[in-house]
Coordinates of C-alpha atoms in Angstrom, one line a residue:
X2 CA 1.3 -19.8 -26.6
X3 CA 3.1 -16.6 -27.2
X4 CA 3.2 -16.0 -23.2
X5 CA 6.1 -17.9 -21.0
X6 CA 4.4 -20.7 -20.7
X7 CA 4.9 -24.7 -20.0
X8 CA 1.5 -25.6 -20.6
X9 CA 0.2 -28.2 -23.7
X10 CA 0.1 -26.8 -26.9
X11 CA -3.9 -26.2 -27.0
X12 CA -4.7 -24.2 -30.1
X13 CA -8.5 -24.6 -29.4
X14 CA -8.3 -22.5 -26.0
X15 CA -7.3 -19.9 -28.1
X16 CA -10.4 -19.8 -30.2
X17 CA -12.4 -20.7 -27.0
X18 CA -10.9 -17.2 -25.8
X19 CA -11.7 -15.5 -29.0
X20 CA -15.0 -16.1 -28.3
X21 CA -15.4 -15.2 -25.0
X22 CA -13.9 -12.1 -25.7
X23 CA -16.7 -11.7 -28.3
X24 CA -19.4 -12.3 -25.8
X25 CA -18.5 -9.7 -23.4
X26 CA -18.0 -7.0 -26.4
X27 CA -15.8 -4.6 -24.6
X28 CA -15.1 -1.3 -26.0
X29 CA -11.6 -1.6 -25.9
X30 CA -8.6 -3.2 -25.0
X31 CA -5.0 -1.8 -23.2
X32 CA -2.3 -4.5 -24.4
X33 CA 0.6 -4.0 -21.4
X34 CA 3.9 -6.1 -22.1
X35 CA 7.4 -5.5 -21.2
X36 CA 9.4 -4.3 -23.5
X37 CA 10.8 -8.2 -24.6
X38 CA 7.4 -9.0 -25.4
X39 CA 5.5 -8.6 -28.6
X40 CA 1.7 -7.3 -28.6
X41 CA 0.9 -8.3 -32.1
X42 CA -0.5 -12.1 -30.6
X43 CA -3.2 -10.5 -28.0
X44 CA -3.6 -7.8 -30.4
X45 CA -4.8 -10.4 -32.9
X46 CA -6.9 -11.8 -30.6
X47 CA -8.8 -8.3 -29.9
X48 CA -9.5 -7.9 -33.4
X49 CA -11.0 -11.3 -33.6
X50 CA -13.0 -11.0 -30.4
X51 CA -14.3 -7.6 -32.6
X52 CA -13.0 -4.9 -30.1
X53 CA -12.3 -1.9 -31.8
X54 CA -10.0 0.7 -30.0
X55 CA -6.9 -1.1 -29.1
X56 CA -3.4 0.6 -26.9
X57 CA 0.0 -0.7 -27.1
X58 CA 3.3 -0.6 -27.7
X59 CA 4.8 -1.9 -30.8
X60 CA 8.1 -1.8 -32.2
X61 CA 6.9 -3.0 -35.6
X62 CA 3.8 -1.3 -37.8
X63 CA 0.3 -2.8 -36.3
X64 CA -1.4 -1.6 -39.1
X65 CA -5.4 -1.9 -38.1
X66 CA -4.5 -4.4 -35.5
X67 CA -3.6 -1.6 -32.8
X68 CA -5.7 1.5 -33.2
X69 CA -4.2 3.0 -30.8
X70 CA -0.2 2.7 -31.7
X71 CA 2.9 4.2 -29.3
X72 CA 5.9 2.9 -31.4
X73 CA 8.0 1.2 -28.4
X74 CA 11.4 3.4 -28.0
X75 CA 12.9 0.2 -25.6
X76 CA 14.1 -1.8 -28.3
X77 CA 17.1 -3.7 -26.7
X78 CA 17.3 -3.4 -23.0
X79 CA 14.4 -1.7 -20.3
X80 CA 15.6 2.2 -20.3
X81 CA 12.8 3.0 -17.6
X82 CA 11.0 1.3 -14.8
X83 CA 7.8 -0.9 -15.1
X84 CA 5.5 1.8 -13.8
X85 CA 7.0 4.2 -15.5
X86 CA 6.5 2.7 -19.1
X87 CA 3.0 1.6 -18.0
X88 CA 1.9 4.6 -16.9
X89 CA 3.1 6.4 -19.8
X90 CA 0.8 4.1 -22.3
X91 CA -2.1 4.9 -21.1
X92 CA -1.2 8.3 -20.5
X93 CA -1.0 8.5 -24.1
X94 CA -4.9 8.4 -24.1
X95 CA -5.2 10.8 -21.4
X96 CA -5.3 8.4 -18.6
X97 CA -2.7 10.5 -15.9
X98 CA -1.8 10.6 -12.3
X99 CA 0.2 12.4 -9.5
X100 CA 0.1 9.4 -7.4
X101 CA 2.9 7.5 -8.7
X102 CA 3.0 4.5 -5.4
X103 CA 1.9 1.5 -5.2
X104 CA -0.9 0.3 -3.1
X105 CA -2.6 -2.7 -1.8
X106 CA -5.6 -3.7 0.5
X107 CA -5.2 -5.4 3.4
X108 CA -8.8 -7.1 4.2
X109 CA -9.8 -6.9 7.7
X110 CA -8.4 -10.0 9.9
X111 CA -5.4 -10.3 7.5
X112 CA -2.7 -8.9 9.7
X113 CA -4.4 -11.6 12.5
X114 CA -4.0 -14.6 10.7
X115 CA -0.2 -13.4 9.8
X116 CA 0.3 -12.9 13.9
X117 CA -1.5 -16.5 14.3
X118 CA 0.7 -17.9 11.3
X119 CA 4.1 -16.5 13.4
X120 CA 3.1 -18.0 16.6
X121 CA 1.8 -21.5 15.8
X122 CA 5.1 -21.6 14.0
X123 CA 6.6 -21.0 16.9
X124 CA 8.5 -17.1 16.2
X125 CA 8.9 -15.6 19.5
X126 CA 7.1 -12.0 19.7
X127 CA 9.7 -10.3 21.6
X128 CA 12.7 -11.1 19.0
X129 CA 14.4 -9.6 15.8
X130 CA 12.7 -11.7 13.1
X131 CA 12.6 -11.0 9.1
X132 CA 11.2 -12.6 6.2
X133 CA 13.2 -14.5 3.4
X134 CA 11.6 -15.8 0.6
X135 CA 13.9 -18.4 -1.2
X136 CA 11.4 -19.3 -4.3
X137 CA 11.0 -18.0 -7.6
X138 CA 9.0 -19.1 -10.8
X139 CA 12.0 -18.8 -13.0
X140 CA 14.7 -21.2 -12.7
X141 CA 17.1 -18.4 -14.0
X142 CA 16.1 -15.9 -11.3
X143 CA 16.8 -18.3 -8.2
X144 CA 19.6 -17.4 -5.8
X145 CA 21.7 -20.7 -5.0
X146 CA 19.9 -22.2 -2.2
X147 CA 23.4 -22.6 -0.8
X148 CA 24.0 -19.0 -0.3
X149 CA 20.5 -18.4 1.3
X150 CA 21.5 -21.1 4.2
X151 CA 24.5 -18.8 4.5
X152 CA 23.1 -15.7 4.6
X153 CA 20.4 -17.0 7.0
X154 CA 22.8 -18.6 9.4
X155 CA 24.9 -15.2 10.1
X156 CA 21.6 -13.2 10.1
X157 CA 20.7 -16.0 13.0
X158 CA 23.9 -15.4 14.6
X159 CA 23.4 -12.0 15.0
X160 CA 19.8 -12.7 17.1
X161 CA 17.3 -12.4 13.9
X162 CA 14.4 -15.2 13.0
X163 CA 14.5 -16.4 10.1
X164 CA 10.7 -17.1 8.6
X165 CA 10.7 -18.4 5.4
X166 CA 7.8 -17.8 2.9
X167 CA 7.0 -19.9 -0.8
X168 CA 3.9 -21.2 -2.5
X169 CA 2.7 -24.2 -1.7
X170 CA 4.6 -26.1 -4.7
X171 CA 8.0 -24.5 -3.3
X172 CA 7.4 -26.5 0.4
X173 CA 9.7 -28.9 0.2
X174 CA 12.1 -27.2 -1.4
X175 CA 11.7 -24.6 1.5
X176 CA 11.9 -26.8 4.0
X177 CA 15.1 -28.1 2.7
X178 CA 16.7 -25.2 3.2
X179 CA 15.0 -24.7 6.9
X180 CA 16.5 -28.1 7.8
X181 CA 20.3 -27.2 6.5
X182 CA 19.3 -23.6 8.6
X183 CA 19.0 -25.3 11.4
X184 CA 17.0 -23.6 14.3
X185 CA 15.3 -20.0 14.7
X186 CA 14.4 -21.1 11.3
X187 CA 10.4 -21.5 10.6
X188 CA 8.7 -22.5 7.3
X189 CA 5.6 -21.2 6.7
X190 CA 5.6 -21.8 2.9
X191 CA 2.1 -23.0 1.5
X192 CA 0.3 -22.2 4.6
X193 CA -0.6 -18.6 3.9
X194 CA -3.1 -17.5 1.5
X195 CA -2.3 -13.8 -0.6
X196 CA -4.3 -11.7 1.8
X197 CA -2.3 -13.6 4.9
X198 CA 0.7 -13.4 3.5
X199 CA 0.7 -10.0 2.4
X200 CA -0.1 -8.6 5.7
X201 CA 2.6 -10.7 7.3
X202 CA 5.1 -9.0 4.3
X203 CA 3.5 -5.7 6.1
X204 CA 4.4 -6.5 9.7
X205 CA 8.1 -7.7 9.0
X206 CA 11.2 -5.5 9.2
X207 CA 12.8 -6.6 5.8
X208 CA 12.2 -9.3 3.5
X209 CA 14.8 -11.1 1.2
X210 CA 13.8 -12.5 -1.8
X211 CA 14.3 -13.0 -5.5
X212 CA 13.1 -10.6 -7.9
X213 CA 9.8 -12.3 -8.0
X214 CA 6.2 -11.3 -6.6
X215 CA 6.6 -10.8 -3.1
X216 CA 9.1 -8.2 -3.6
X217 CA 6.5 -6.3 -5.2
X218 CA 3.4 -7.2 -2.7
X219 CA 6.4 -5.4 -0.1
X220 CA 6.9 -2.3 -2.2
X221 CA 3.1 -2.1 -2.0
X222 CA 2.7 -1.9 1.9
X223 CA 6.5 -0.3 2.5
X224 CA 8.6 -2.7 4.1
X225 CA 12.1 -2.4 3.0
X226 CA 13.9 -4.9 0.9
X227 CA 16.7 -6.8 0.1
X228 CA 16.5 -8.2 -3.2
X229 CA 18.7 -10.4 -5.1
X230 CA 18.6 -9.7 -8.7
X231 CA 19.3 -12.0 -11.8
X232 CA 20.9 -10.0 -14.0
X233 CA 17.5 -9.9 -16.4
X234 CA 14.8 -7.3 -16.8
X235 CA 16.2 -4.7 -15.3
X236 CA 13.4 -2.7 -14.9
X237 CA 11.5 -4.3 -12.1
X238 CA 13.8 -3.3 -9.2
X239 CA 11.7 -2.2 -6.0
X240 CA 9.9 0.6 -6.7
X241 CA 9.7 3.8 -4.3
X242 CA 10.7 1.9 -1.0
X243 CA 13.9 1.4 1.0
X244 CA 15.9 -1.4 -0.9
X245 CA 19.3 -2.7 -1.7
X246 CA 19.7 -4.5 -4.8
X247 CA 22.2 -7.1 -5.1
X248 CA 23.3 -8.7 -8.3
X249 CA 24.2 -12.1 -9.8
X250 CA 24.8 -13.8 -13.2
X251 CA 22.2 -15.9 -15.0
X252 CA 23.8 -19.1 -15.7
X253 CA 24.7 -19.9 -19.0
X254 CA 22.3 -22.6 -20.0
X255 CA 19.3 -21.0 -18.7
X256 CA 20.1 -17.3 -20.5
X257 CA 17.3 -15.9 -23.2
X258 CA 17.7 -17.6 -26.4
X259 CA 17.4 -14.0 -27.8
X260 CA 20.9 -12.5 -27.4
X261 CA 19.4 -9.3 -27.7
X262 CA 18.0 -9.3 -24.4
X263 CA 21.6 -10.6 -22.7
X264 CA 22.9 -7.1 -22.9
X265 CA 22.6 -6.2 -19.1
X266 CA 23.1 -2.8 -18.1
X267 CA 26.7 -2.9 -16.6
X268 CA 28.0 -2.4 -14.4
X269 CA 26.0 -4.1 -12.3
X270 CA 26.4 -3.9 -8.4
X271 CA 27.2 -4.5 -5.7
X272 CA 27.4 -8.6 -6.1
X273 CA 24.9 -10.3 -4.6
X274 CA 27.4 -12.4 -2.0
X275 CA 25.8 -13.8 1.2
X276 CA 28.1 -11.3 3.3
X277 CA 26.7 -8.2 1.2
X278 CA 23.1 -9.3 2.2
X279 CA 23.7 -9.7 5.9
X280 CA 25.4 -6.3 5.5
X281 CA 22.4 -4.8 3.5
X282 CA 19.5 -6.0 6.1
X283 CA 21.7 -4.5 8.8
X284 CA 21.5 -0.7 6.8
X285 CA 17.9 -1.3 6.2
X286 CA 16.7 -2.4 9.4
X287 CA 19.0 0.6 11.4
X288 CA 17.8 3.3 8.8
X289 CA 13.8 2.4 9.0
X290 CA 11.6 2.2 12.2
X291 CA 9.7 -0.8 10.3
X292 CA 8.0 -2.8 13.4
X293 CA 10.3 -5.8 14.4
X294 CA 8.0 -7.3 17.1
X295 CA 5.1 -9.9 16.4
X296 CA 2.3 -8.8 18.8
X297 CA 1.6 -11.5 21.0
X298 CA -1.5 -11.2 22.6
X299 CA -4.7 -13.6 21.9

């Protein structure tokens, strides 16, 4: 419950945890939040399961609770990136590295069934296509779908194919948005699974997205993004791979109730218009010798 969460309240999974923690009696425990979230909860949790050495940030005193205790210097806003907080907490114990990028395993036959995925959905191999993936879990971080049938419609003026991505709970509201496209438009949400759809975030030129999952999966295999950023946590921009990042406003209603965390670093830009995108996928796919081709062959 003190996770973003719309599930039941269910007070007895928590003690059903607890003890399952207990069974497995780990040595210890590395709490990693953001710096909006508070560690105290899980941290309760490891000192009920019995686990004895516990990292975290904390802005307030843990006392025993966190044996291990880096008081958190991000107190209103994110002042450094994801990785880089991360990887500083459990540097704290010793735990370092030079290699600061991100990586991610393709399984063998992945980048196949991506190829198969683009063909039976009818993408033709020897045209421009890119990636654009409309959904996101937050409401608040979801780019009007208005402005992605824009965006897409000039990018299919200028000879790209559009493949749109989602889960499999986003396909109708991605294939809404293919319909309104209109052709050289193809809508493969919830027909990949995360190994398939990774390897087809590998093959493509760019992607456009929200600031959402994807985004990341793209950082981790190096194709070059365009992402359009709610102006919230600003600390989970692309990391170490060609991007633009586009901003818009979080409407009012759906804001954090904690005014604290409204205070967006400013300025913030360029605006995330439909004209700005176009514009940043043409930079990004001149500047980068990403593959543009599908191959084609059986």
């Amino acid at each position: 419950p003190w996770v973003a969460s719309q599930a039941e309240p269910d007070p007895d999974a928590v003690i059903r945890m607890t003890g399952q923690l207990k069974e497995r009696q780990f040595d210890a425990a590395i709490i990693f939040t953001v710096q909006s979230q508070n560690p105290l909860p899980s941290a309760m949790l490891c000192y009920l399961a019995g686990i004895p050495r516990v990292l975290s940030f904390c802005r307030e005193n843990p006392y025993r609770l966190v044996s291990h205790w880096l008081p958190d210097p991000e107190v209103l806003v994110a002042t450094r990136h994801e990785v880089i907080r991360q990887l500083e907490l459990v540097g704290a114990i010793g735990a370092t590295t030079t290699n600061l990028s991100l990586s991610l395993y393709l399984p063998s036959g992945a980048r196949e069934q991506a190829e198969q995925a683009l063909r039976s959905a009818g993408v033709d191999g020897f045209s421009p296509w890119l990636l654009l993936h409309p959904g996101v879990s937050e409401e608040k971080r979801r780019y009007p779908a208005i402005a992605f049938i824009k965006v897409a419609r000039q990018l299919i003026q200028q000879g790209f194919q559009v493949v749109l991505t989602g889960s499999r709970s986003e396909q109708a509201y991605v294939e809404s948005i293919r319909q309104q496209i209109g052709t050289q438009a193809y809508n493969l949400a919830g027909l990949l699974d995360l190994p398939t759809l990774a390897a087809l975030i590998a093959e493509a030129p760019v992607l456009i997205a929200n600031n959402t999952g994807p985004v990341h999966l793209a950082a981790a295999v190096g194709t070059p993004i365009v992402v359009l950023y709610a102006k919230t946590n600003p600390q989970h921009t692309p990391w170490q791979v060609p991007n633009r990042v586009l901003y818009f406003d979080v409407p009012v209603p759906l804001r954090s109730k904690n005014r604290l965390l409204q205070q967006f670093p400013e300025p913030a830009e360029p605006t995330a218009s439909p004209e700005a995108i176009v514009q940043a996928v043409g930079e990004l796919t001149l500047s980068t010798e990403h593959p543009q081709l599908v191959t084609t062959s059986n």
